[in-house]
Every structure is written in C-alpha cells, then in structure tokens.
Short mmCIF file of C-alpha atoms in Angstrom, two decimals:
data_model
loop_
_atom_site.label_atom_id
_atom_site.label_comp_id
_atom_site.label_asym_id
_atom_site.label_seq_id
_atom_site.Cartn_x
_atom_site.Cartn_y
_atom_site.Cartn_z
CA UNK A 52 -0.05 -0.10 0.18
CA UNK A 53 0.73 3.68 -0.83
CA UNK A 54 -0.72 5.73 1.88
CA UNK A 55 0.09 8.86 -0.92
CA UNK A 56 -1.88 7.22 -3.77
CA UNK A 57 -5.99 8.42 -4.01
CA UNK A 58 -7.84 5.21 -3.83
CA UNK A 59 -11.47 4.68 -4.21
CA UNK A 60 -14.16 1.85 -4.02
CA UNK A 61 -17.74 1.11 -3.66
CA UNK A 62 -18.65 2.01 -0.58
CA UNK A 63 -22.49 0.63 -0.33
CA UNK A 64 -23.78 -3.07 -0.49
CA UNK A 65 -24.57 -3.23 -4.90
CA UNK A 66 -27.71 -5.65 -5.18
CA UNK A 67 -29.19 -5.93 -8.87
CA UNK A 68 -32.69 -4.03 -8.89
CA UNK A 69 -32.38 -3.32 -5.16
CA UNK A 70 -30.91 -0.81 -2.70
CA UNK A 71 -31.95 3.29 -3.91
CA UNK A 72 -28.29 5.04 -3.21
CA UNK A 73 -25.07 3.22 -4.36
CA UNK A 74 -21.76 5.32 -2.96
CA UNK A 75 -18.34 5.61 -4.56
CA UNK A 76 -15.97 6.30 -2.05
CA UNK A 77 -12.03 8.19 -2.93
CA UNK A 78 -9.90 8.76 -0.29
CA UNK A 79 -6.84 10.46 -0.88
CA UNK A 80 -4.34 13.32 -2.17
CA UNK A 81 -5.90 13.75 -5.21
CA UNK A 82 -9.71 13.02 -4.34
CA UNK A 83 -10.65 16.72 -4.72
CA UNK A 84 -9.13 17.05 -8.36
CA UNK A 85 -10.32 13.86 -9.37
CA UNK A 86 -14.60 14.77 -7.87
CA UNK A 87 -14.18 18.11 -9.53
CA UNK A 88 -13.10 16.65 -12.97
CA UNK A 89 -16.54 14.64 -12.59
CA UNK A 90 -19.18 16.06 -11.06
CA UNK A 91 -20.69 19.56 -11.99
CA UNK A 92 -22.82 21.36 -9.36
CA UNK A 93 -23.40 25.08 -9.20
CA UNK A 94 -23.11 25.06 -5.59
CA UNK A 95 -20.13 25.62 -3.69
CA UNK A 96 -17.59 23.30 -2.46
CA UNK A 97 -17.33 22.96 1.57
CA UNK A 98 -16.08 20.37 3.60
CA UNK A 99 -19.10 18.35 5.22
CA UNK A 100 -21.59 20.27 2.50
CA UNK A 101 -23.79 17.92 0.42
CA UNK A 102 -23.66 19.32 -3.64
CA UNK A 103 -26.36 18.21 -5.41
CA UNK A 104 -25.57 17.97 -9.52
CA UNK A 105 -24.62 15.73 -12.35
CA UNK A 106 -21.43 13.19 -13.26
CA UNK A 107 -20.37 13.93 -16.78
CA UNK A 108 -17.98 11.36 -18.34
CA UNK A 109 -14.81 14.21 -18.59
CA UNK A 110 -13.57 13.94 -22.60
CA UNK A 111 -17.47 13.50 -24.06
CA UNK A 112 -19.33 15.08 -20.90
CA UNK A 113 -22.11 12.51 -21.46
CA UNK A 114 -24.15 12.41 -18.17
CA UNK A 115 -23.65 9.31 -16.12
CA UNK A 116 -25.95 9.80 -13.15
CA UNK A 117 -27.72 12.39 -11.25
CA UNK A 118 -26.00 12.68 -7.98
CA UNK A 119 -25.14 14.39 -4.98
CA UNK A 120 -21.60 14.57 -2.95
CA UNK A 121 -20.00 14.79 0.01
CA UNK A 122 -16.99 16.46 0.40
CA UNK A 123 -14.70 16.06 3.80
CA UNK A 124 -11.35 18.13 3.84
CA UNK A 125 -8.45 16.46 5.71
CA UNK A 126 -8.78 15.05 8.78
CA UNK A 127 -12.06 15.61 9.76
CA UNK A 128 -12.37 12.79 7.49
CA UNK A 129 -12.88 9.20 7.76
CA UNK A 130 -8.98 8.35 7.26
CA UNK A 131 -7.81 11.72 8.01
CA UNK A 132 -7.40 12.19 4.04
CA UNK A 133 -9.38 14.45 1.59
CA UNK A 134 -12.76 12.18 1.09
CA UNK A 135 -14.77 12.97 -2.15
CA UNK A 136 -18.69 10.70 -2.00
CA UNK A 137 -20.44 10.59 -4.91
CA UNK A 138 -24.33 9.17 -3.64
CA UNK A 139 -25.07 7.80 -6.43
CA UNK A 140 -28.57 6.04 -7.95
CA UNK A 141 -28.73 2.35 -6.70
CA UNK A 142 -27.84 -0.68 -8.86
CA UNK A 143 -24.84 -1.19 -10.81
CA UNK A 144 -24.97 0.15 -13.71
CA UNK A 145 -24.45 3.54 -12.59
CA UNK A 146 -21.87 2.88 -9.34
CA UNK A 147 -19.32 0.80 -11.30
CA UNK A 148 -19.28 3.34 -13.74
CA UNK A 149 -18.13 6.24 -12.01
CA UNK A 150 -16.00 3.90 -10.13
CA UNK A 151 -14.42 2.79 -13.83
CA UNK A 152 -14.42 7.35 -14.18
CA UNK A 153 -12.32 7.72 -10.67
CA UNK A 154 -10.35 4.98 -11.85
CA UNK A 155 -9.55 6.70 -15.48
CA UNK A 156 -8.68 9.80 -13.69
CA UNK A 157 -5.43 8.84 -11.64
CA UNK A 158 -7.09 7.07 -8.47
CA UNK A 159 -6.62 2.70 -7.70
CA UNK A 160 -8.94 0.63 -7.03
CA UNK A 161 -8.86 0.16 -3.14
CA UNK A 162 -7.70 -3.45 -1.22
CA UNK A 163 -9.84 -4.49 1.46
CA UNK A 164 -10.07 -2.45 4.42
CA UNK A 165 -7.65 -0.28 2.85
CA UNK A 166 -9.49 3.16 3.82
CA UNK A 167 -10.02 1.97 7.49
CA UNK A 168 -6.16 0.99 7.15
CA UNK A 169 -4.96 4.25 6.67
CA UNK A 170 -7.60 6.00 9.25
CA UNK A 171 -5.90 3.44 11.47
CA UNK A 172 -2.39 4.79 10.34
CA UNK A 173 -3.28 8.19 10.31
CA UNK A 174 -4.08 8.36 13.64
CA UNK A 175 -8.19 8.10 13.68
CA UNK A 176 -8.89 5.19 15.18
CA UNK A 177 -6.50 2.07 16.73
CA UNK A 178 -6.38 -1.25 15.82
CA UNK A 179 -9.14 -2.77 18.34
CA UNK A 180 -11.36 0.43 17.23
CA UNK A 181 -10.99 -1.12 13.48
CA UNK A 182 -11.62 -4.51 14.85
CA UNK A 183 -14.47 -3.32 15.97
CA UNK A 184 -15.95 -1.31 12.79
CA UNK A 185 -15.67 -4.83 10.88
CA UNK A 186 -17.50 -6.74 13.52
CA UNK A 187 -20.41 -3.64 12.92
CA UNK A 188 -20.55 -4.39 9.49
CA UNK A 189 -20.23 -7.95 9.86
CA UNK A 190 -22.93 -8.57 13.01
CA UNK A 191 -25.51 -11.30 13.08
CA UNK A 192 -27.60 -9.90 16.17
CA UNK A 193 -27.93 -6.90 18.54
CA UNK A 194 -25.64 -7.68 20.44
CA UNK A 195 -22.92 -8.49 18.47
CA UNK A 196 -23.46 -4.91 17.45
CA UNK A 197 -23.28 -3.22 21.37
CA UNK A 198 -20.58 -5.42 21.42
CA UNK A 199 -18.75 -4.17 18.31
CA UNK A 200 -20.25 -0.08 19.26
CA UNK A 201 -18.26 -1.12 22.83
CA UNK A 202 -14.83 -1.42 20.88
CA UNK A 203 -15.55 1.54 18.44
CA UNK A 204 -16.34 3.93 21.11
CA UNK A 205 -12.27 2.61 22.72
CA UNK A 206 -13.65 0.55 25.65
CA UNK A 207 -11.22 -2.07 25.12
CA UNK A 208 -8.21 0.23 24.28
CA UNK A 209 -8.97 1.84 27.73
CA UNK A 210 -8.66 -0.73 29.78
CA UNK A 211 -5.41 -2.59 27.55
CA UNK A 212 -3.35 1.51 27.96
CA UNK A 213 -3.96 1.18 31.47
CA UNK A 214 -2.62 -1.96 32.11
CA UNK A 215 -0.07 -1.32 29.36
CA UNK A 216 0.93 1.93 31.00
CA UNK A 217 0.94 0.18 34.40
CA UNK A 218 3.80 -2.15 33.08
CA UNK A 219 5.69 1.18 31.23
CA UNK A 220 5.99 2.33 34.96
CA UNK A 221 7.46 -1.32 36.93
CA UNK A 222 9.31 -1.05 33.78
CA UNK A 223 11.26 2.23 34.51
CA UNK A 224 11.42 1.48 38.11
CA UNK A 225 13.60 -1.64 37.37
CA UNK A 226 15.56 -0.11 34.91
CA UNK A 227 16.04 2.99 37.38
CA UNK A 228 17.68 0.70 39.84
CA UNK A 229 19.08 -0.97 37.47
CA UNK A 230 20.81 2.05 35.92
CA UNK A 231 21.11 4.06 39.10
CA UNK A 232 21.42 1.51 41.69
CA UNK A 233 23.02 3.70 44.39
CA UNK A 234 21.58 6.80 43.68
CA UNK A 235 17.95 5.54 44.82
CA UNK A 236 16.04 3.32 47.50
CA UNK A 237 15.86 -0.33 46.94
CA UNK A 238 12.72 -1.18 45.16
CA UNK A 239 9.03 -2.10 47.15
CA UNK A 240 8.73 -5.60 45.98
CA UNK A 241 6.02 -5.88 47.28
CA UNK A 242 3.95 -2.68 45.67
CA UNK A 243 5.21 -4.26 42.52
CA UNK A 244 3.70 -7.35 43.04
CA UNK A 245 0.98 -5.61 43.66
CA UNK A 246 0.65 -3.73 40.81
CA UNK A 247 0.91 -7.09 38.41
CA UNK A 248 -1.50 -8.74 40.18
CA UNK A 249 -4.22 -5.96 39.48
CA UNK A 250 -3.13 -6.09 35.87
CA UNK A 251 -3.18 -9.44 35.90
CA UNK A 252 -7.17 -9.49 37.09
CA UNK A 253 -8.00 -6.97 34.96
CA UNK A 254 -6.32 -9.59 32.07
CA UNK A 255 -8.42 -12.75 33.43
CA UNK A 256 -11.63 -9.78 33.14
CA UNK A 257 -10.50 -9.24 29.83
CA UNK A 258 -9.77 -12.76 28.56
CA UNK A 259 -12.79 -14.13 30.33
CA UNK A 260 -15.16 -12.02 27.27
CA UNK A 261 -13.47 -14.42 24.50
CA UNK A 262 -15.99 -17.73 24.60
CA UNK A 263 -18.45 -15.11 24.30
CA UNK A 264 -16.93 -13.03 22.07
CA UNK A 265 -16.56 -15.38 19.41
CA UNK A 266 -20.63 -17.18 20.32
CA UNK A 267 -21.86 -13.15 18.83
CA UNK A 268 -19.09 -13.37 15.90
CA UNK A 269 -19.50 -16.68 14.00
CA UNK A 270 -23.00 -17.60 15.88
CA UNK A 271 -23.70 -21.58 16.65
CA UNK A 272 -24.14 -24.52 14.33
CA UNK A 273 -27.18 -27.04 15.49
CA UNK A 274 -27.55 -29.87 13.31
CA UNK A 275 -30.80 -31.91 13.58
CA UNK A 276 -30.91 -35.36 13.01
CA UNK A 277 -33.22 -38.67 13.24
CA UNK A 278 -34.74 -41.17 11.54
CA UNK A 279 -37.08 -40.39 9.01
CA UNK A 280 -40.38 -38.78 9.96
CA UNK A 281 -39.40 -38.20 13.57
CA UNK A 282 -40.33 -34.66 13.51
CA UNK A 283 -37.06 -32.64 12.19
CA UNK A 284 -38.48 -30.38 9.77
CA UNK A 285 -41.72 -29.40 11.80
CA UNK A 286 -38.97 -29.00 14.67
CA UNK A 287 -37.36 -26.52 12.23
CA UNK A 288 -40.32 -24.71 10.91
CA UNK A 289 -41.55 -24.22 14.68
CA UNK A 290 -38.39 -23.04 15.99
CA UNK A 291 -37.94 -20.94 13.00
CA UNK A 292 -41.69 -19.61 13.31
CA UNK A 293 -41.92 -20.34 9.41
CA UNK A 294 -41.75 -23.22 6.52
CA UNK A 295 -38.75 -23.73 5.86
CA UNK A 296 -39.31 -27.34 5.10
CA UNK A 297 -41.93 -29.39 3.54
CA UNK A 298 -43.10 -31.16 6.07
CA UNK A 299 -45.41 -34.33 4.66
CA UNK A 300 -46.07 -38.15 6.15
CA UNK A 301 -43.91 -39.88 3.94
CA UNK A 302 -40.43 -40.40 5.18
CA UNK A 303 -37.87 -39.42 3.03
CA UNK A 304 -38.92 -36.27 2.03
CA UNK A 305 -36.17 -33.94 3.32
CA UNK A 306 -33.49 -34.91 0.16
CA UNK A 307 -30.97 -32.18 1.39
CA UNK A 308 -30.31 -30.16 4.95
CA UNK A 309 -32.31 -26.88 4.79
CA UNK A 310 -30.89 -24.24 6.90
CA UNK A 311 -32.70 -21.60 8.95
CA UNK A 312 -31.29 -18.95 10.56
CA UNK A 313 -32.34 -17.44 13.87
CA UNK A 314 -31.10 -15.25 16.92
CA UNK A 315 -31.31 -16.99 21.05
CA UNK A 316 -30.06 -15.02 23.42
CA UNK A 317 -27.88 -12.47 21.06
CA UNK A 318 -26.35 -15.85 19.73
CA UNK A 319 -26.67 -16.37 16.35
CA UNK A 320 -27.95 -19.67 15.33
CA UNK A 321 -27.52 -21.73 12.07
CA UNK A 322 -30.12 -24.79 12.11
CA UNK A 323 -29.62 -27.23 9.65
CA UNK A 324 -32.75 -29.48 9.25
CA UNK A 325 -30.77 -32.62 7.85
CA UNK A 326 -32.50 -35.96 5.88
CA UNK A 327 -33.45 -39.13 7.91
CA UNK A 328 -31.00 -41.32 8.19
CA UNK A 329 -31.59 -44.73 7.11
CA UNK A 330 -30.41 -47.13 4.99
CA UNK A 331 -32.04 -45.79 1.84
CA UNK A 332 -32.01 -47.28 -2.00
CA UNK A 333 -33.13 -43.60 -4.00
CA UNK A 334 -29.80 -42.22 -4.74
CA UNK A 335 -30.82 -38.24 -4.76
CA UNK A 336 -32.45 -39.93 -0.82
CA UNK A 337 -28.99 -41.69 -0.19
CA UNK A 338 -26.59 -38.21 -1.09
CA UNK A 339 -28.99 -36.02 1.60
CA UNK A 340 -27.86 -38.93 4.05
CA UNK A 341 -24.28 -38.30 3.30
CA UNK A 342 -24.91 -34.62 3.57
CA UNK A 343 -26.55 -34.88 6.71
CA UNK A 344 -24.10 -37.24 8.17
CA UNK A 345 -21.46 -34.20 7.25
CA UNK A 346 -23.28 -31.68 8.59
CA UNK A 347 -23.42 -33.53 11.94
CA UNK A 348 -20.54 -34.08 12.34
CA UNK A 349 -19.16 -30.50 11.69
CA UNK A 350 -22.46 -28.87 14.29
CA UNK A 351 -21.25 -27.29 17.45
CA UNK A 352 -24.28 -28.78 18.43
CA UNK A 353 -26.43 -32.17 18.02
CA UNK A 354 -29.84 -32.53 18.41
CA UNK A 355 -31.12 -36.40 18.12
CA UNK A 356 -34.75 -36.03 17.60
CA UNK A 357 -36.36 -39.42 18.61
CA UNK A 358 -40.62 -40.27 17.94
CA UNK A 359 -42.05 -40.55 21.47
CA UNK A 360 -44.56 -42.88 19.62
CA UNK A 361 -41.95 -45.53 17.95
CA UNK A 362 -39.17 -44.86 21.06
CA UNK A 363 -35.45 -45.73 21.04
CA UNK A 364 -34.98 -48.17 18.33
CA UNK A 365 -31.76 -49.69 16.98
CA UNK A 366 -31.34 -47.07 14.98
CA UNK A 367 -31.14 -44.54 17.16
CA UNK A 368 -28.35 -46.46 18.97
CA UNK A 369 -26.30 -46.60 16.08
CA UNK A 370 -27.28 -42.94 15.67
CA UNK A 371 -26.32 -41.59 19.00
CA UNK A 372 -22.79 -43.39 19.09
CA UNK A 373 -22.27 -41.04 15.38
CA UNK A 374 -22.64 -37.97 18.15
CA UNK A 375 -22.42 -39.18 21.87
CA UNK A 376 -18.47 -37.43 21.00
CA UNK A 377 -20.36 -33.78 20.66
CA UNK A 378 -22.58 -31.78 23.01
CA UNK A 379 -25.73 -33.20 22.25
CA UNK A 380 -29.55 -33.09 22.91
CA UNK A 381 -31.97 -35.48 23.08
CA UNK A 382 -35.41 -34.27 21.14
CA UNK A 383 -38.42 -36.16 22.60
CA UNK A 384 -40.83 -35.10 19.13
CA UNK A 385 -44.42 -35.99 19.51
CA UNK A 386 -45.39 -36.85 23.01
CA UNK A 387 -48.51 -36.25 22.71
CA UNK A 388 -48.60 -39.19 20.79
CA UNK A 389 -46.85 -41.39 23.47
CA UNK A 390 -44.56 -42.48 26.43
CA UNK A 391 -40.53 -42.83 24.88
CA UNK A 392 -39.42 -46.04 25.69
CA UNK A 393 -35.63 -47.11 25.67
CA UNK A 394 -34.18 -43.87 26.38
CA UNK A 395 -30.28 -44.23 26.83
CA UNK A 396 -29.15 -43.40 30.19
CA UNK A 397 -26.87 -40.35 29.48
CA UNK A 398 -25.87 -36.75 30.86
CA UNK A 399 -27.28 -35.43 27.81
CA UNK A 400 -30.33 -32.97 28.19
CA UNK A 401 -34.01 -34.42 26.87
CA UNK A 402 -36.49 -31.88 25.65
CA UNK A 403 -40.13 -32.86 25.24
CA UNK A 404 -41.67 -31.53 22.12
CA UNK A 405 -45.09 -31.45 20.13
CA UNK A 406 -43.61 -29.64 16.90
CA UNK A 407 -46.23 -29.88 15.08
CA UNK A 408 -47.73 -27.54 17.69
CA UNK A 409 -44.66 -25.28 18.19
CA UNK A 410 -44.41 -26.83 21.95
CA UNK A 411 -41.37 -27.66 24.24
CA UNK A 412 -39.18 -24.61 21.80
CA UNK A 413 -38.29 -22.92 25.14
CA UNK A 414 -36.85 -25.43 26.56
CA UNK A 415 -34.91 -26.48 23.79
CA UNK A 416 -33.15 -23.11 23.54
CA UNK A 417 -32.47 -23.25 27.37
CA UNK A 418 -30.81 -26.75 26.96
CA UNK A 419 -28.81 -25.39 23.80
CA UNK A 420 -28.23 -22.30 26.51
CA UNK A 421 -26.99 -23.76 29.36
CA UNK A 422 -24.63 -26.54 27.51
CA UNK A 423 -23.05 -23.40 25.42
CA UNK A 424 -22.70 -20.85 28.48
CA UNK A 425 -22.26 -24.03 31.41
CA UNK A 426 -23.85 -21.84 34.05
CA UNK A 427 -22.50 -18.34 33.02
CA UNK A 428 -23.60 -15.20 31.48
CA UNK A 429 -25.95 -14.97 28.03
CA UNK A 430 -24.48 -12.92 25.74
CA UNK A 431 -26.84 -10.60 25.50
CA UNK A 432 -25.09 -9.33 29.12
CA UNK A 433 -21.70 -8.97 26.84
CA UNK A 434 -20.60 -5.42 27.09
CA UNK A 435 -17.36 -6.19 25.60
CA UNK A 436 -16.31 -9.27 23.75
CA UNK A 437 -12.51 -9.63 22.40
CA UNK A 438 -11.56 -11.26 19.13
CA UNK A 439 -9.59 -14.43 18.17
CA UNK A 440 -6.11 -12.49 17.83
CA UNK A 441 -6.54 -10.17 21.18
CA UNK A 442 -7.17 -13.17 23.29
CA UNK A 443 -3.95 -14.55 21.70
CA UNK A 444 -2.24 -11.57 22.67
CA UNK A 445 -3.88 -10.78 25.76
CA UNK A 446 -2.89 -14.37 27.18
CA UNK A 447 0.52 -14.24 25.87
CA UNK A 448 1.09 -10.66 28.12
CA UNK A 449 -0.86 -13.05 30.73
CA UNK A 450 2.06 -15.56 30.82
CA UNK A 451 4.17 -13.02 30.42
CA UNK A 452 3.36 -11.17 33.37
CA UNK A 453 2.90 -13.97 35.90
CA UNK A 454 6.95 -15.42 34.61
CA UNK A 455 7.50 -11.30 35.97
CA UNK A 456 6.01 -12.32 39.44
CA UNK A 457 7.83 -15.79 39.42
CA UNK A 458 10.83 -14.62 38.82
CA UNK A 459 10.44 -12.14 41.59
CA UNK A 460 9.77 -15.01 43.90
CA UNK A 461 12.85 -16.74 42.84
CA UNK A 462 14.94 -13.75 43.99
CA UNK A 463 16.43 -12.99 41.26
CA UNK A 464 18.21 -9.84 39.20
CA UNK A 465 16.21 -7.19 38.33
CA UNK A 466 17.29 -7.75 34.85
CA UNK A 467 15.86 -11.10 34.45
CA UNK A 468 12.36 -8.92 35.45
CA UNK A 469 12.79 -6.34 32.25
CA UNK A 470 12.81 -9.58 30.24
CA UNK A 471 9.32 -10.48 30.42
CA UNK A 472 8.16 -7.06 31.21
CA UNK A 473 9.14 -6.18 28.15
CA UNK A 474 7.30 -9.36 26.07
CA UNK A 475 4.17 -8.33 28.23
CA UNK A 476 4.20 -4.46 27.06
CA UNK A 477 4.70 -5.97 23.54
CA UNK A 478 1.66 -8.18 23.39
CA UNK A 479 -0.01 -5.15 25.20
CA UNK A 480 0.78 -3.01 22.35
CA UNK A 481 -0.30 -6.04 19.56
CA UNK A 482 -3.52 -5.28 20.51
CA UNK A 483 -4.28 -1.57 20.07
CA UNK A 484 -1.76 -1.71 17.16
CA UNK A 485 1.39 0.12 19.15
CA UNK A 486 3.17 -3.23 18.39
CA UNK A 487 2.70 -3.96 14.85
CA UNK A 488 4.39 -5.13 11.40
CA UNK A 489 3.60 -5.28 8.28
CA UNK A 490 2.74 -8.52 7.52
CA UNK A 491 0.09 -9.14 10.62
CA UNK A 492 -1.64 -5.62 9.45
CA UNK A 493 -1.81 -6.92 5.93
CA UNK A 494 -3.44 -9.95 7.57
CA UNK A 495 -5.96 -8.57 10.08
CA UNK A 496 -7.36 -5.83 7.32
CA UNK A 497 -7.37 -8.60 4.35
CA UNK A 498 -10.32 -9.89 5.97
CA UNK A 499 -12.65 -6.51 5.34
CA UNK A 500 -14.40 -5.83 2.74
CA UNK A 501 -13.08 -4.02 -0.29
CA UNK A 502 -15.44 -0.14 0.27
CA UNK A 503 -14.43 -0.40 4.20
#
C-alpha cells in the first residue's frame, strides 16, 4: 500500500434491481481534483456540505448519473485524508461507471480494508476500534452489534492502555534501579507484585469474554438429526416460526440439508434440518443422507430427534454412537402420541416437544444455552467481547506477567524482570496496534470488505 495514492471503491452493498443509493468513495491527495473533474454543480465546494449535481464523462461530457456529492476535507474525515463521496442511484451500472471514471482519472481500486487501514495509520483509530468496525459491519444480532460498538468507542482500548501504562511504570522503576542503583532506594517488591496482580486481574476479566465474543461473531451451528418422519422438519419450522422445510407423513421427504438463521439470547444460530438417516435405495435420498452425516459432524450442537410414539430403536443407538462425543441434546418429539420407551442413560439434556404445535421450543433453547454457557452469563449481557487475535496477544501478556511474578519470588536479579516485562508490553501493544508489523496489519485488514 502506498499512502500517497488516491484510492476509490464502492462503499455500499450493490444488488441488482435493489437498493436506492450506491456510494463511490475516494480518499487521498487527488480526491478533490478527481471529484471536480467528474461532478458538475452550481453550488460551492465546502467541507462537510452536500452538493447536488450531475456526474459527467470528462471527455465526452455525457451524463453518467444525477447524484449528490459529499466532500470531507482532511483531517476531518474517516481516513484523515481528503475524502469525496458520490451518492449515486443504486444498482450496478451507475456506481460501476462512476468507479471506472475515478480510476481513469488516476485513482486506483482500494484493497480490502484500505480505507480503515489509512484511518489507523493516520491516527484516526487504533487497532481495536478498526476491528470493531469490521465486527459491526458483520454483526448478526443486536448484541453482536452492541459489543462491536463498544470496541469502536474505545472501551477495550482504555483497559488495555491502562494495563500497558502500569507495565511501563514498573519497567521504568526496574530499569532505574539497574542504571542508578547507588542513587535510589531499594525497589519495593511487594508494591510491584500488587501492581502485577492488579493488571493480571484486569486481563483475566477481559479474557473471560473471548468465548462469548466468538459466539457473537461466528454464531452456533446446530444440526437436527434422526430417522425419517420423527418430526425434524416440523421442529425446524416451529423453531424458525416459518415453513422452511416441507412436512409430510411420507418418510424421506427432506432430500437435502435445509438451513434457517435464528438468534437466541443474542447468539446467532444456524439450524440445519437434515435428511432422515436410514438405509435408502434412492440415489438422491442417499446423497442427502451423506450430507446429513457431514452436517452432524461439523455442527457445534446436535439435536438427536426421536419419535415418542416409536421410542428408542437400534437405529437411534447407531446414530447416538456417531454423535455422543459432541455436545448434544435428545429431543423426544410427538410426546402427545405416547410415552418414549428405552431412552439411554445419559447426562445429555432431554427435551420433550410437540413440534407440530410449537410446544417445547423454549425448553429446547434453554437446553442449548445451558450447553453453550455452562452456567455463565448470556451473550445478551456482554458489553465487551474480544476476538481470537486479541485473546492470543492478551494470553501472551498474561503469561509474561506471571513469569515476572515468579521471577520476583525466586529472588532473581532485576535484569531478568525486564525480559518478561518487555514481552508483556509488546503483547499489549499488539492489541491496540502500538506494536505491529506490516505483515500483521495486512493479515488483519485483508478480512475487511473492499469499500471499508
């Protein structure tokens, strides 16, 4: 990436025949020049004012679109560079033509996340805020959006910088004793240990959100498996409150994996209704069964569904052997038709449902949450949630600080303290971006969308 270059990209999702507005964004030293070449308006160019006018081809003067233009002068912009946005009619053709005109005038197509990367490099955002923006764009639930917004507002940054500042204070005290041992009083080791314990307590509290943060971002995959005609599709329809799957009395109706997206207690859940597993001669049905088995193995939680009127059979025993190593729930469906017989002795939750009438869904959701949270708080209560990269860096910092504590207990020389203190400071700096390599930045921002 060359920061002096002017970059351009479509900054909104473009769907054919949908969307009323499409935005093309320019950022860089030539953004104003390019904007003035393409946009004709009777209004005056002023920062943070919207102009109405027309986008013209600079050579042919052909009108490309009727549009609005927003100009944001450096440093009062997202990237802290001059930014120009063309607010065009939605769809594909208008925004694509405007983007091509911008590139023809000297801009280049932005790389994924390059606008946000420039905001980071120019001091507009730190790394946790930048990652919060990516999380907000990809949020699948209100709780995920709220956690992302907390990152954008700097709540994680404040805690990490507080911890890093205390580490730097300790390091300065230690190095002063090394360099000026004869001029300073002895170091108060108990005070240092108390400060380290306070920092470790803060890190423990932050790291406790890692699992919930991963749930908020990636969600949970739940597979409904069982024999044909036990009510798997009815369960999916009742749970998703819509007819996503075909329901009949004929076994083998579901020939492929049917998906539905839900949000339970703030956690996005992808529910997979799988084909009934049995010995099938139909080639299409057999393919569906193979996909069902693959879905069950890749799921985070498996719902083994049993027909209450039929009870537990040898087929369920075989299915159970395949999924008992995974988190699972036994769903006994159609309990209005009979009492289940022969259920295995298991520690797994057992939920009774009448899927055709929508009964037992609340109990099913609670059983899933019990598995996921193991008694901890729900995702709905999460105000801050770290991602895997941040968790890895904080774990390294935690490990290094514990080693400093052990070094003090072992009465080793002060030089040994500084080694692990510097490692902890470096790891904390990686979270906020104060200690980063170019390759690490490329890896992080490559996961962003191009227009962001």
